[in-house]
Amino acid sequence: MIKDPLAKALNDHVNAEYYSAYLYLTMSAYANRCGYKGIANWLFVQAREEMAHGTHIYQHLLDRGATPSFADVKAPQASYGSIKDVFEKVLAHERHVTELINRIASLAFNENDHATYNFITWYVNEQVEEEANADELVTKLRNAGDNQSLLYSIDAELGARQFVDPFPQTDA
Ligand code: FEO
């Protein structure tokens, strides 16, 4: 059985992951409206991943005898200055999520909850990849500047991304 403070932190993080999904769906809509269908695809796939991240925590709470609860998901910013602005905000957001995950990992460690500590380690590692991906895209977009042919080449590259369920057949 998981203890209440840790269950609450995990529950709050379900909401944070769903907020990430809302944020990336909003960004995807913005990219679509700007005519960058490939970038919109990348962000849409990212949103689906975030939903999977949240739902996997929901399942862990159930598995550990807690009852997940749901709070309002904050509405994300709807408009952006540019595609580069979008990815700078993706990077800042992922850095924030890393801090949230690290807090949960510290709490699980301090409470001697090895099952949750082991569980959250996947997210700790995932954040390394999330930040690296966002950082790489910010660099590419800064380098591209207003060069439309470079921007469309990034768009084509990101259009190839496909959703892969990070937790196949582990959640109900
Ligand atoms: Fe679920 Fe982008 O972190």
Coordinates of C-alpha atoms and ligand atoms in Angstrom, one line a residue:
M1 CA 0.0 0.0 0.0
I2 CA 1.4 3.4 -1.0
K3 CA 1.5 6.2 1.6
D4 CA -0.7 9.2 1.2
P5 CA 1.9 11.9 0.5
L6 CA 3.4 9.9 -2.3
A7 CA 0.0 8.9 -3.7
K8 CA -0.9 12.5 -3.8
A9 CA 2.3 13.5 -5.5
L10 CA 1.8 10.8 -8.1
N11 CA -1.9 11.8 -8.5
D12 CA -0.8 15.4 -9.1
H13 CA 1.6 14.1 -11.7
V14 CA -1.2 12.3 -13.6
N15 CA -2.7 15.8 -14.0
A16 CA 0.7 17.3 -15.0
E17 CA 1.1 14.6 -17.7
Y18 CA -2.4 15.3 -19.0
Y19 CA -1.6 19.0 -19.0
S20 CA 1.4 18.2 -21.1
A21 CA -0.9 16.5 -23.6
Y22 CA -3.2 19.5 -23.7
L23 CA -0.2 21.8 -24.2
Y24 CA 1.2 19.7 -27.1
L25 CA -2.2 19.4 -28.7
T26 CA -2.6 23.2 -28.6
M27 CA 0.9 23.6 -30.1
S28 CA 0.1 21.0 -32.7
A29 CA -3.0 23.0 -33.7
Y30 CA -0.9 26.1 -34.0
A31 CA 1.7 24.3 -36.2
N32 CA -1.1 23.0 -38.4
R33 CA -2.5 26.5 -38.7
C34 CA 0.9 27.8 -39.8
G35 CA 1.1 25.1 -42.5
Y36 CA 3.7 22.9 -40.8
K37 CA 2.0 19.6 -41.0
G38 CA 5.0 17.5 -40.1
I39 CA 5.8 19.6 -36.9
A40 CA 2.1 19.3 -36.1
N41 CA 2.4 15.5 -36.4
W42 CA 5.4 15.4 -34.1
L43 CA 3.6 17.5 -31.4
F44 CA 0.4 15.4 -31.8
V45 CA 2.4 12.2 -31.3
Q46 CA 4.1 13.8 -28.3
A47 CA 0.6 14.6 -26.8
R48 CA -0.4 10.9 -27.2
E49 CA 2.8 9.9 -25.4
E50 CA 2.0 12.3 -22.5
M51 CA -1.5 10.7 -22.2
A52 CA 0.2 7.3 -22.0
H53 CA 2.6 8.6 -19.3
G54 CA -0.3 9.9 -17.2
T55 CA -2.4 6.7 -17.6
H56 CA 0.6 4.5 -16.6
I57 CA 0.8 6.4 -13.3
Y58 CA -2.9 6.1 -12.8
Q59 CA -2.5 2.3 -13.2
H60 CA 0.4 2.3 -10.7
L61 CA -1.8 4.0 -8.1
L62 CA -4.5 1.4 -8.6
D63 CA -1.9 -1.4 -8.4
R64 CA -0.7 0.0 -5.1
G65 CA -4.1 0.2 -3.4
A66 CA -4.7 4.0 -4.0
T67 CA -7.7 5.5 -5.7
P68 CA -6.7 8.0 -8.4
S69 CA -8.7 11.2 -8.5
F70 CA -8.9 13.9 -11.1
A71 CA -8.6 17.7 -10.9
D72 CA -9.2 20.3 -13.6
V73 CA -6.6 20.4 -16.3
K74 CA -5.3 23.9 -16.7
A75 CA -5.9 25.5 -20.2
P76 CA -2.6 26.0 -22.0
Q77 CA -1.5 29.1 -23.9
A78 CA -3.3 29.0 -27.3
S79 CA -1.1 31.2 -29.4
Y80 CA 2.7 31.4 -30.1
G81 CA 5.0 33.8 -31.8
S82 CA 6.7 31.3 -34.1
I83 CA 7.5 27.6 -34.4
K84 CA 10.8 28.3 -32.7
D85 CA 8.9 29.9 -29.8
V86 CA 6.8 26.7 -29.6
F87 CA 9.9 24.5 -29.1
E88 CA 11.5 26.9 -26.7
K89 CA 8.4 26.5 -24.6
V90 CA 8.5 22.7 -25.1
L91 CA 12.0 22.6 -23.7
A92 CA 11.1 24.9 -20.8
H93 CA 8.1 22.7 -20.0
E94 CA 10.1 19.4 -20.2
R95 CA 12.7 20.9 -17.8
H96 CA 9.8 21.7 -15.4
V97 CA 8.5 18.2 -15.7
T98 CA 11.9 16.8 -14.9
E99 CA 11.9 18.8 -11.6
L100 CA 8.4 17.3 -10.8
I101 CA 9.6 13.8 -11.5
N102 CA 12.8 14.3 -9.4
R103 CA 10.7 15.5 -6.5
I104 CA 8.6 12.3 -6.7
A105 CA 11.7 10.1 -6.9
S106 CA 13.2 11.8 -3.8
L107 CA 9.9 11.4 -1.9
A108 CA 9.7 7.7 -2.9
F109 CA 13.3 7.2 -1.8
N110 CA 12.9 9.0 1.5
E111 CA 9.7 7.0 2.2
N112 CA 11.5 3.8 1.5
D113 CA 8.9 2.9 -1.2
H114 CA 11.2 0.9 -3.5
A115 CA 8.3 -0.2 -5.7
T116 CA 7.5 3.4 -6.5
Y117 CA 11.1 4.5 -6.7
N118 CA 11.7 1.7 -9.2
F119 CA 8.5 2.7 -11.1
I120 CA 9.5 6.4 -11.3
T121 CA 13.0 5.6 -12.5
W122 CA 11.5 5.0 -16.0
Y123 CA 10.2 8.6 -16.0
V124 CA 13.6 9.9 -14.7
N125 CA 15.3 8.3 -17.7
E126 CA 12.5 9.4 -20.1
Q127 CA 13.1 13.0 -19.1
V128 CA 16.7 12.8 -20.3
E129 CA 15.4 11.9 -23.7
E130 CA 12.6 14.4 -23.6
E131 CA 14.9 17.3 -22.8
A132 CA 17.5 16.1 -25.4
N133 CA 14.9 15.9 -28.1
A134 CA 13.5 19.4 -27.4
D135 CA 17.0 20.9 -27.0
E136 CA 18.0 19.5 -30.4
L137 CA 14.9 20.9 -32.1
V138 CA 15.4 24.3 -30.5
T139 CA 18.9 24.3 -31.9
K140 CA 17.8 23.3 -35.4
L141 CA 15.1 25.9 -35.5
R142 CA 17.4 28.7 -34.2
N143 CA 19.9 27.7 -36.9
A144 CA 17.1 27.7 -39.6
G145 CA 16.0 31.2 -38.6
D146 CA 13.6 32.4 -41.3
N147 CA 15.0 30.1 -44.0
Q148 CA 11.8 28.5 -45.4
S149 CA 13.5 25.7 -47.2
L150 CA 15.3 24.7 -44.0
L151 CA 12.1 25.0 -42.0
Y152 CA 10.3 22.7 -44.5
S153 CA 13.1 20.2 -44.3
I154 CA 12.6 20.1 -40.5
D155 CA 8.9 19.8 -41.1
A156 CA 9.4 16.8 -43.4
E157 CA 11.7 15.2 -40.8
L158 CA 9.2 15.6 -38.0
G159 CA 6.4 14.3 -40.2
A160 CA 7.9 10.9 -40.1
R161 CA 7.4 10.4 -36.4
Q162 CA 4.9 7.7 -35.4
F163 CA 3.3 6.9 -32.1
V164 CA 4.7 3.9 -30.3
D165 CA 2.9 3.0 -27.1
P166 CA 5.6 3.2 -24.4
F167 CA 3.8 0.7 -22.2
P168 CA 2.4 -1.9 -24.5
Q169 CA 0.0 -4.3 -22.8
T170 CA 0.9 -3.3 -19.3
D171 CA -2.1 -1.0 -18.5
A172 CA -5.8 -2.1 -18.2
Ligands
FEO1 FE1 5.7 12.9 -19.9 FE2 7.1 15.0 -21.8 O1 7.0 14.1 -20.2

